[in-house]
Amino acid sequence: MQKEKHYIPAVDALRIISILAVIFIHTTTRTLEASFFDLRNLPITFFINQVLRFAVPLFFIISGFVLELNFHLHESYLAYFKKRINRIFLPYLFWSAIYYFFVYKVHTENFFYAVIKGDASYQLYFIPALLIFYFLFPFIHNFYKFFNSKWLLIVLGILQLSFLYFDYYVRQLTLFYPITIALLNFFVFYLGIAIANNHERFISFAKKWKLILFISLLAFAVYINFEGLTYYLKTHNYLAFYSSWRPSIFIYTLLIGSFLYYLFDRNFKYTIIIKTLSRLSFFVFFIHVIILEVVWYAIGKNLFALTNGKISHQLWYDPLYFLAVTIVSFSIAFIVHKIPYLSKISG
């Protein structure tokens, strides 16, 4: 009997939202860097950059959710690991080589360490931490029924908040970087697993409290913007607003993730489009930084010079830069996925 894969359009919709948020974070970050972090004169750019910081934590939630939802499809642990290597590690290795040898060619470490740490390009740090979770997932899955308790979730949530507070406000964790990222996101990954096992209860919760979720996420969006700005002006450390690992963003991610899931938990008229864009998103994650660089040096840099930090110009410049990178990235992804076998190594 053939095992059926569970498909939930809302998950693909969240995946698309997350990759779009990642692109917008990176395009606005380039703008902020070009202004030498003149945050006060770029309020719209900075606000966009901050309120989209839920993107990567939400990716971890989605990963835990999807792995748990479809783990029954794997005949063995070996089959599971083989699929993860083929689907995640090979494209990661391919793009690490592209960035290391052809895009960012000045290095302080060899290629092996760049791959292990996710240092070949700045967006790749996410993958080694994700691979750690993929390795641990079968063991979590096996023992989940013994730890399926709201009290455990509360304890783990408090522990996660403690790690995030220490890393952001006290001192950065100095462990091996992929391990640090995993420690700062272990709860959201585990939460994805928990939601998959309590899906109907989660939907009921999000539906019941949707108004409170919406009001709360708006309040946190304003606070995150204020927090990043004031902490940067106090410390002059760009990580004050670069960091997605803050207690506030942790809570914000849970709020906006729940609310967006409620919004997207319905029958889509154009499900095929959602599926297609979601399928292309992994390739877009890898390539969009190259496109960002090309667009910046081709037209973005000169256009930014014309804005002079004016708010009226931010209204068109940031969306235009974002749309250019997004459209080109997805277009290339669509073409590549039409070429047999190429997407196997490129994502």
PDB file of C-alpha atoms in Angstrom, residues 65-292:
ATOM      1  CA  PHE A  65       6.485  20.658  11.026  1.00  0.00           C
ATOM      2  CA  VAL A  66       7.048  19.159   7.566  1.00  0.00           C
ATOM      3  CA  LEU A  67       9.548  16.551   8.764  1.00  0.00           C
ATOM      4  CA  GLU A  68       7.139  15.305  11.413  1.00  0.00           C
ATOM      5  CA  LEU A  69       4.133  15.417   9.127  1.00  0.00           C
ATOM      6  CA  ASN A  70       5.725  13.218   6.455  1.00  0.00           C
ATOM      7  CA  PHE A  71       8.247  11.110   8.350  1.00  0.00           C
ATOM      8  CA  HIS A  72       5.992   8.079   7.805  1.00  0.00           C
ATOM      9  CA  LEU A  73       6.942   8.134   4.122  1.00  0.00           C
ATOM     10  CA  HIS A  74      10.489   6.971   4.875  1.00  0.00           C
ATOM     11  CA  GLU A  75      11.004   3.230   4.970  1.00  0.00           C
ATOM     12  CA  SER A  76      14.041   3.474   7.232  1.00  0.00           C
ATOM     13  CA  TYR A  77      16.376   5.921   8.909  1.00  0.00           C
ATOM     14  CA  LEU A  78      18.881   5.300   6.131  1.00  0.00           C
ATOM     15  CA  ALA A  79      16.287   6.285   3.517  1.00  0.00           C
ATOM     16  CA  TYR A  80      15.509   9.409   5.544  1.00  0.00           C
ATOM     17  CA  PHE A  81      19.148  10.512   5.761  1.00  0.00           C
ATOM     18  CA  LYS A  82      19.772   9.720   2.100  1.00  0.00           C
ATOM     19  CA  LYS A  83      16.857  11.915   1.057  1.00  0.00           C
ATOM     20  CA  ARG A  84      18.019  14.781   3.283  1.00  0.00           C
ATOM     21  CA  ILE A  85      21.542  14.602   1.841  1.00  0.00           C
ATOM     22  CA  ASN A  86      20.264  14.588  -1.720  1.00  0.00           C
ATOM     23  CA  ARG A  87      17.748  17.342  -1.172  1.00  0.00           C
ATOM     24  CA  ILE A  88      19.642  19.666   1.158  1.00  0.00           C
ATOM     25  CA  PHE A  89      23.353  18.954   1.401  1.00  0.00           C
ATOM     26  CA  LEU A  90      24.204  18.501  -2.289  1.00  0.00           C
ATOM     27  CA  PRO A  91      22.654  21.851  -3.345  1.00  0.00           C
ATOM     28  CA  TYR A  92      24.278  23.470  -0.306  1.00  0.00           C
ATOM     29  CA  LEU A  93      27.677  22.091  -1.307  1.00  0.00           C
ATOM     30  CA  PHE A  94      27.153  23.215  -4.918  1.00  0.00           C
ATOM     31  CA  TRP A  95      26.239  26.787  -3.963  1.00  0.00           C
ATOM     32  CA  SER A  96      28.952  26.994  -1.320  1.00  0.00           C
ATOM     33  CA  ALA A  97      31.460  26.275  -4.088  1.00  0.00           C
ATOM     34  CA  ILE A  98      29.868  28.904  -6.347  1.00  0.00           C
ATOM     35  CA  TYR A  99      30.074  31.599  -3.681  1.00  0.00           C
ATOM     36  CA  TYR A 100      33.476  30.569  -2.336  1.00  0.00           C
ATOM     37  CA  PHE A 101      35.324  30.331  -5.638  1.00  0.00           C
ATOM     38  CA  PHE A 102      33.456  32.790  -7.886  1.00  0.00           C
ATOM     39  CA  VAL A 103      31.506  35.389  -5.881  1.00  0.00           C
ATOM     40  CA  TYR A 104      33.225  36.170  -2.567  1.00  0.00           C
ATOM     41  CA  LYS A 105      36.786  35.135  -3.382  1.00  0.00           C
ATOM     42  CA  VAL A 106      38.669  36.692  -0.441  1.00  0.00           C
ATOM     43  CA  HIS A 107      38.832  34.184   2.416  1.00  0.00           C
ATOM     44  CA  THR A 108      40.331  33.691   5.852  1.00  0.00           C
ATOM     45  CA  GLU A 109      39.577  29.957   5.917  1.00  0.00           C
ATOM     46  CA  ASN A 110      39.645  27.013   3.533  1.00  0.00           C
ATOM     47  CA  PHE A 111      36.636  25.699   1.653  1.00  0.00           C
ATOM     48  CA  PHE A 112      36.066  22.796   4.035  1.00  0.00           C
ATOM     49  CA  TYR A 113      35.598  25.102   7.032  1.00  0.00           C
ATOM     50  CA  ALA A 114      33.475  27.473   4.962  1.00  0.00           C
ATOM     51  CA  VAL A 115      31.110  24.576   4.228  1.00  0.00           C
ATOM     52  CA  ILE A 116      31.044  23.362   7.822  1.00  0.00           C
ATOM     53  CA  LYS A 117      30.314  26.850   9.166  1.00  0.00           C
ATOM     54  CA  GLY A 118      28.130  28.155   6.344  1.00  0.00           C
ATOM     55  CA  ASP A 119      30.582  30.988   5.634  1.00  0.00           C
ATOM     56  CA  ALA A 120      30.847  30.840   1.834  1.00  0.00           C
ATOM     57  CA  SER A 121      28.049  33.459   1.693  1.00  0.00           C
ATOM     58  CA  TYR A 122      26.220  35.256   4.463  1.00  0.00           C
ATOM     59  CA  GLN A 123      22.818  33.613   3.854  1.00  0.00           C
ATOM     60  CA  LEU A 124      24.233  30.071   4.013  1.00  0.00           C
ATOM     61  CA  TYR A 125      24.757  30.012   7.789  1.00  0.00           C
ATOM     62  CA  PHE A 126      21.203  28.705   8.066  1.00  0.00           C
ATOM     63  CA  ILE A 127      21.925  25.371   6.356  1.00  0.00           C
ATOM     64  CA  PRO A 128      24.511  23.798   8.740  1.00  0.00           C
ATOM     65  CA  ALA A 129      22.209  24.516  11.692  1.00  0.00           C
ATOM     66  CA  LEU A 130      19.289  23.008   9.768  1.00  0.00           C
ATOM     67  CA  LEU A 131      21.374  19.904   9.036  1.00  0.00           C
ATOM     68  CA  ILE A 132      22.002  19.525  12.777  1.00  0.00           C
ATOM     69  CA  PHE A 133      18.247  19.458  13.327  1.00  0.00           C
ATOM     70  CA  TYR A 134      17.777  17.026  10.451  1.00  0.00           C
ATOM     71  CA  PHE A 135      20.284  14.693  12.053  1.00  0.00           C
ATOM     72  CA  LEU A 136      18.590  14.900  15.452  1.00  0.00           C
ATOM     73  CA  PHE A 137      15.031  14.718  14.166  1.00  0.00           C
ATOM     74  CA  PRO A 138      14.609  10.887  14.016  1.00  0.00           C
ATOM     75  CA  PHE A 139      15.591  10.660  17.677  1.00  0.00           C
ATOM     76  CA  ILE A 140      13.210  13.475  18.633  1.00  0.00           C
ATOM     77  CA  HIS A 141      10.465  11.783  16.631  1.00  0.00           C
ATOM     78  CA  ASN A 142      11.002   8.463  18.391  1.00  0.00           C
ATOM     79  CA  PHE A 143      10.795   9.942  21.869  1.00  0.00           C
ATOM     80  CA  TYR A 144       8.257  12.662  21.184  1.00  0.00           C
ATOM     81  CA  LYS A 145       5.299  10.733  22.623  1.00  0.00           C
ATOM     82  CA  PHE A 146       7.093  10.589  25.980  1.00  0.00           C
ATOM     83  CA  PHE A 147       7.579  14.355  26.013  1.00  0.00           C
ATOM     84  CA  ASN A 148       4.276  15.511  24.495  1.00  0.00           C
ATOM     85  CA  SER A 149       3.439  17.871  27.326  1.00  0.00           C
ATOM     86  CA  LYS A 150       2.508  21.534  27.472  1.00  0.00           C
ATOM     87  CA  TRP A 151       4.702  21.843  30.558  1.00  0.00           C
ATOM     88  CA  LEU A 152       7.723  20.656  28.617  1.00  0.00           C
ATOM     89  CA  LEU A 153       6.934  23.221  25.912  1.00  0.00           C
ATOM     90  CA  ILE A 154       6.763  25.935  28.570  1.00  0.00           C
ATOM     91  CA  VAL A 155      10.076  24.869  30.119  1.00  0.00           C
ATOM     92  CA  LEU A 156      11.783  24.675  26.727  1.00  0.00           C
ATOM     93  CA  GLY A 157      10.310  28.045  25.767  1.00  0.00           C
ATOM     94  CA  ILE A 158      11.677  29.671  28.926  1.00  0.00           C
ATOM     95  CA  LEU A 159      15.063  28.048  28.283  1.00  0.00           C
ATOM     96  CA  GLN A 160      15.035  29.342  24.720  1.00  0.00           C
ATOM     97  CA  LEU A 161      14.204  32.855  25.912  1.00  0.00           C
ATOM     98  CA  SER A 162      17.094  32.654  28.359  1.00  0.00           C
ATOM     99  CA  PHE A 163      19.572  31.728  25.622  1.00  0.00           C
ATOM    100  CA  LEU A 164      18.260  34.496  23.383  1.00  0.00           C
ATOM    101  CA  TYR A 165      18.430  37.098  26.152  1.00  0.00           C
ATOM    102  CA  PHE A 166      21.987  36.148  27.051  1.00  0.00           C
ATOM    103  CA  ASP A 167      23.150  36.143  23.415  1.00  0.00           C
ATOM    104  CA  TYR A 168      21.555  39.491  22.574  1.00  0.00           C
ATOM    105  CA  TYR A 169      21.848  41.541  25.757  1.00  0.00           C
ATOM    106  CA  VAL A 170      24.757  40.031  27.701  1.00  0.00           C
ATOM    107  CA  ARG A 171      27.342  38.353  25.481  1.00  0.00           C
ATOM    108  CA  GLN A 172      27.217  36.451  22.230  1.00  0.00           C
ATOM    109  CA  LEU A 173      27.392  32.701  22.613  1.00  0.00           C
ATOM    110  CA  THR A 174      30.881  31.625  21.558  1.00  0.00           C
ATOM    111  CA  LEU A 175      30.198  28.030  20.592  1.00  0.00           C
ATOM    112  CA  PHE A 176      30.872  26.649  17.125  1.00  0.00           C
ATOM    113  CA  TYR A 177      28.609  28.874  15.015  1.00  0.00           C
ATOM    114  CA  PRO A 178      26.175  26.259  13.577  1.00  0.00           C
ATOM    115  CA  ILE A 179      25.726  24.888  17.096  1.00  0.00           C
ATOM    116  CA  THR A 180      25.052  28.415  18.366  1.00  0.00           C
ATOM    117  CA  ILE A 181      22.352  28.953  15.724  1.00  0.00           C
ATOM    118  CA  ALA A 182      20.838  25.565  16.596  1.00  0.00           C
ATOM    119  CA  LEU A 183      20.767  26.440  20.312  1.00  0.00           C
ATOM    120  CA  LEU A 184      19.072  29.737  19.544  1.00  0.00           C
ATOM    121  CA  ASN A 185      16.395  27.960  17.498  1.00  0.00           C
ATOM    122  CA  PHE A 186      15.916  24.545  19.085  1.00  0.00           C
ATOM    123  CA  PHE A 187      12.526  25.485  20.519  1.00  0.00           C
ATOM    124  CA  VAL A 188      11.003  26.752  17.280  1.00  0.00           C
ATOM    125  CA  PHE A 189      12.115  23.583  15.493  1.00  0.00           C
ATOM    126  CA  TYR A 190      10.640  21.434  18.268  1.00  0.00           C
ATOM    127  CA  LEU A 191       7.494  23.571  18.205  1.00  0.00           C
ATOM    128  CA  GLY A 192       7.045  22.716  14.526  1.00  0.00           C
ATOM    129  CA  ILE A 193       7.094  19.035  15.485  1.00  0.00           C
ATOM    130  CA  ALA A 194       4.611  19.661  18.294  1.00  0.00           C
ATOM    131  CA  ILE A 195       2.231  21.554  15.988  1.00  0.00           C
ATOM    132  CA  ALA A 196       2.304  18.690  13.462  1.00  0.00           C
ATOM    133  CA  ASN A 197       1.226  16.322  16.246  1.00  0.00           C
ATOM    134  CA  ASN A 198      -1.484  18.679  17.494  1.00  0.00           C
ATOM    135  CA  HIS A 199      -2.556  20.266  14.237  1.00  0.00           C
ATOM    136  CA  GLU A 200      -6.289  20.571  14.868  1.00  0.00           C
ATOM    137  CA  ARG A 201      -5.757  22.028  18.322  1.00  0.00           C
ATOM    138  CA  PHE A 202      -3.341  24.563  16.874  1.00  0.00           C
ATOM    139  CA  ILE A 203      -5.830  25.600  14.188  1.00  0.00           C
ATOM    140  CA  SER A 204      -8.559  25.997  16.810  1.00  0.00           C
ATOM    141  CA  PHE A 205      -6.241  28.086  18.980  1.00  0.00           C
ATOM    142  CA  ALA A 206      -5.232  30.388  16.096  1.00  0.00           C
ATOM    143  CA  LYS A 207      -8.863  30.818  15.015  1.00  0.00           C
ATOM    144  CA  LYS A 208     -10.095  31.558  18.530  1.00  0.00           C
ATOM    145  CA  TRP A 209      -7.381  34.093  19.355  1.00  0.00           C
ATOM    146  CA  LYS A 210      -6.837  35.590  15.899  1.00  0.00           C
ATOM    147  CA  LEU A 211      -7.695  39.154  16.944  1.00  0.00           C
ATOM    148  CA  ILE A 212      -5.404  39.026  19.980  1.00  0.00           C
ATOM    149  CA  LEU A 213      -2.652  37.525  17.826  1.00  0.00           C
ATOM    150  CA  PHE A 214      -3.017  40.321  15.276  1.00  0.00           C
ATOM    151  CA  ILE A 215      -2.987  43.151  17.818  1.00  0.00           C
ATOM    152  CA  SER A 216      -0.059  41.575  19.657  1.00  0.00           C
ATOM    153  CA  LEU A 217       2.059  41.075  16.545  1.00  0.00           C
ATOM    154  CA  LEU A 218       1.506  44.729  15.562  1.00  0.00           C
ATOM    155  CA  ALA A 219       2.668  45.813  19.013  1.00  0.00           C
ATOM    156  CA  PHE A 220       5.743  43.597  18.769  1.00  0.00           C
ATOM    157  CA  ALA A 221       6.520  44.880  15.274  1.00  0.00           C
ATOM    158  CA  VAL A 222       6.663  48.433  16.649  1.00  0.00           C
ATOM    159  CA  TYR A 223       8.716  47.310  19.649  1.00  0.00           C
ATOM    160  CA  ILE A 224      11.237  45.359  17.554  1.00  0.00           C
ATOM    161  CA  ASN A 225      11.835  48.436  15.414  1.00  0.00           C
ATOM    162  CA  PHE A 226      12.298  50.583  18.529  1.00  0.00           C
ATOM    163  CA  GLU A 227      14.528  47.967  20.175  1.00  0.00           C
ATOM    164  CA  GLY A 228      16.856  47.587  17.205  1.00  0.00           C
ATOM    165  CA  LEU A 229      17.223  51.332  16.745  1.00  0.00           C
ATOM    166  CA  THR A 230      17.788  52.299  20.380  1.00  0.00           C
ATOM    167  CA  TYR A 231      20.135  49.387  21.095  1.00  0.00           C
ATOM    168  CA  TYR A 232      22.229  50.229  18.025  1.00  0.00           C
ATOM    169  CA  LEU A 233      22.440  53.922  18.980  1.00  0.00           C
ATOM    170  CA  LYS A 234      23.492  52.849  22.455  1.00  0.00           C
ATOM    171  CA  THR A 235      26.113  50.270  21.464  1.00  0.00           C
ATOM    172  CA  HIS A 236      26.954  51.186  17.829  1.00  0.00           C
ATOM    173  CA  ASN A 237      27.038  47.450  17.220  1.00  0.00           C
ATOM    174  CA  TYR A 238      25.287  46.626  13.953  1.00  0.00           C
ATOM    175  CA  LEU A 239      24.281  43.237  15.387  1.00  0.00           C
ATOM    176  CA  ALA A 240      21.799  45.158  17.537  1.00  0.00           C
ATOM    177  CA  PHE A 241      19.494  45.281  14.513  1.00  0.00           C
ATOM    178  CA  TYR A 242      21.054  42.572  12.298  1.00  0.00           C
ATOM    179  CA  SER A 243      20.294  39.871  14.831  1.00  0.00           C
ATOM    180  CA  SER A 244      17.186  37.749  14.389  1.00  0.00           C
ATOM    181  CA  TRP A 245      17.950  36.020  17.677  1.00  0.00           C
ATOM    182  CA  ARG A 246      16.233  38.205  20.238  1.00  0.00           C
ATOM    183  CA  PRO A 247      13.565  37.383  22.823  1.00  0.00           C
ATOM    184  CA  SER A 248      11.252  39.891  21.143  1.00  0.00           C
ATOM    185  CA  ILE A 249      11.635  38.329  17.685  1.00  0.00           C
ATOM    186  CA  PHE A 250      11.136  34.864  19.161  1.00  0.00           C
ATOM    187  CA  ILE A 251       7.716  35.893  20.531  1.00  0.00           C
ATOM    188  CA  TYR A 252       6.939  37.914  17.398  1.00  0.00           C
ATOM    189  CA  THR A 253       7.635  34.861  15.215  1.00  0.00           C
ATOM    190  CA  LEU A 254       5.216  32.740  17.225  1.00  0.00           C
ATOM    191  CA  LEU A 255       2.545  35.425  16.945  1.00  0.00           C
ATOM    192  CA  ILE A 256       2.896  36.185  13.253  1.00  0.00           C
ATOM    193  CA  GLY A 257       3.421  32.522  12.341  1.00  0.00           C
ATOM    194  CA  SER A 258       0.186  31.547  14.098  1.00  0.00           C
ATOM    195  CA  PHE A 259      -1.768  34.422  12.579  1.00  0.00           C
ATOM    196  CA  LEU A 260      -0.493  33.836   9.043  1.00  0.00           C
ATOM    197  CA  TYR A 261      -1.213  30.122   9.321  1.00  0.00           C
ATOM    198  CA  TYR A 262      -4.789  30.971  10.287  1.00  0.00           C
ATOM    199  CA  LEU A 263      -5.077  33.288   7.266  1.00  0.00           C
ATOM    200  CA  PHE A 264      -3.711  30.696   4.847  1.00  0.00           C
ATOM    201  CA  ASP A 265      -5.528  27.668   6.275  1.00  0.00           C
ATOM    202  CA  ARG A 266      -8.111  27.506   3.513  1.00  0.00           C
ATOM    203  CA  ASN A 267      -8.579  26.128   0.029  1.00  0.00           C
ATOM    204  CA  PHE A 268      -6.568  28.170  -2.420  1.00  0.00           C
ATOM    205  CA  LYS A 269      -8.010  28.836  -5.826  1.00  0.00           C
ATOM    206  CA  TYR A 270      -4.554  28.784  -7.394  1.00  0.00           C
ATOM    207  CA  THR A 271      -2.882  26.024  -5.407  1.00  0.00           C
ATOM    208  CA  ILE A 272      -0.658  25.103  -8.352  1.00  0.00           C
ATOM    209  CA  ILE A 273       0.943  28.565  -8.207  1.00  0.00           C
ATOM    210  CA  ILE A 274       1.549  28.221  -4.475  1.00  0.00           C
ATOM    211  CA  LYS A 275       3.135  24.802  -5.025  1.00  0.00           C
ATOM    212  CA  THR A 276       5.340  26.075  -7.842  1.00  0.00           C
ATOM    213  CA  LEU A 277       6.622  29.144  -6.001  1.00  0.00           C
ATOM    214  CA  SER A 278       7.273  27.080  -2.889  1.00  0.00           C
ATOM    215  CA  ARG A 279       9.176  24.476  -4.905  1.00  0.00           C
ATOM    216  CA  LEU A 280      11.351  27.222  -6.389  1.00  0.00           C
ATOM    217  CA  SER A 281      12.012  28.939  -3.061  1.00  0.00           C
ATOM    218  CA  PHE A 282      14.993  26.767  -2.092  1.00  0.00           C
ATOM    219  CA  PHE A 283      16.828  27.652  -5.307  1.00  0.00           C
ATOM    220  CA  VAL A 284      15.880  31.308  -4.775  1.00  0.00           C
ATOM    221  CA  PHE A 285      17.324  31.158  -1.255  1.00  0.00           C
ATOM    222  CA  PHE A 286      20.661  30.194  -2.731  1.00  0.00           C
ATOM    223  CA  ILE A 287      20.823  32.453  -5.794  1.00  0.00           C
ATOM    224  CA  HIS A 288      19.178  35.682  -4.644  1.00  0.00           C
ATOM    225  CA  VAL A 289      22.372  37.069  -3.098  1.00  0.00           C
ATOM    226  CA  ILE A 290      24.133  36.843  -6.466  1.00  0.00           C
ATOM    227  CA  ILE A 291      21.206  38.626  -8.117  1.00  0.00           C
ATOM    228  CA  LEU A 292      21.206  41.197  -5.317  1.00  0.00           C
TER     229      LEU A 292
END
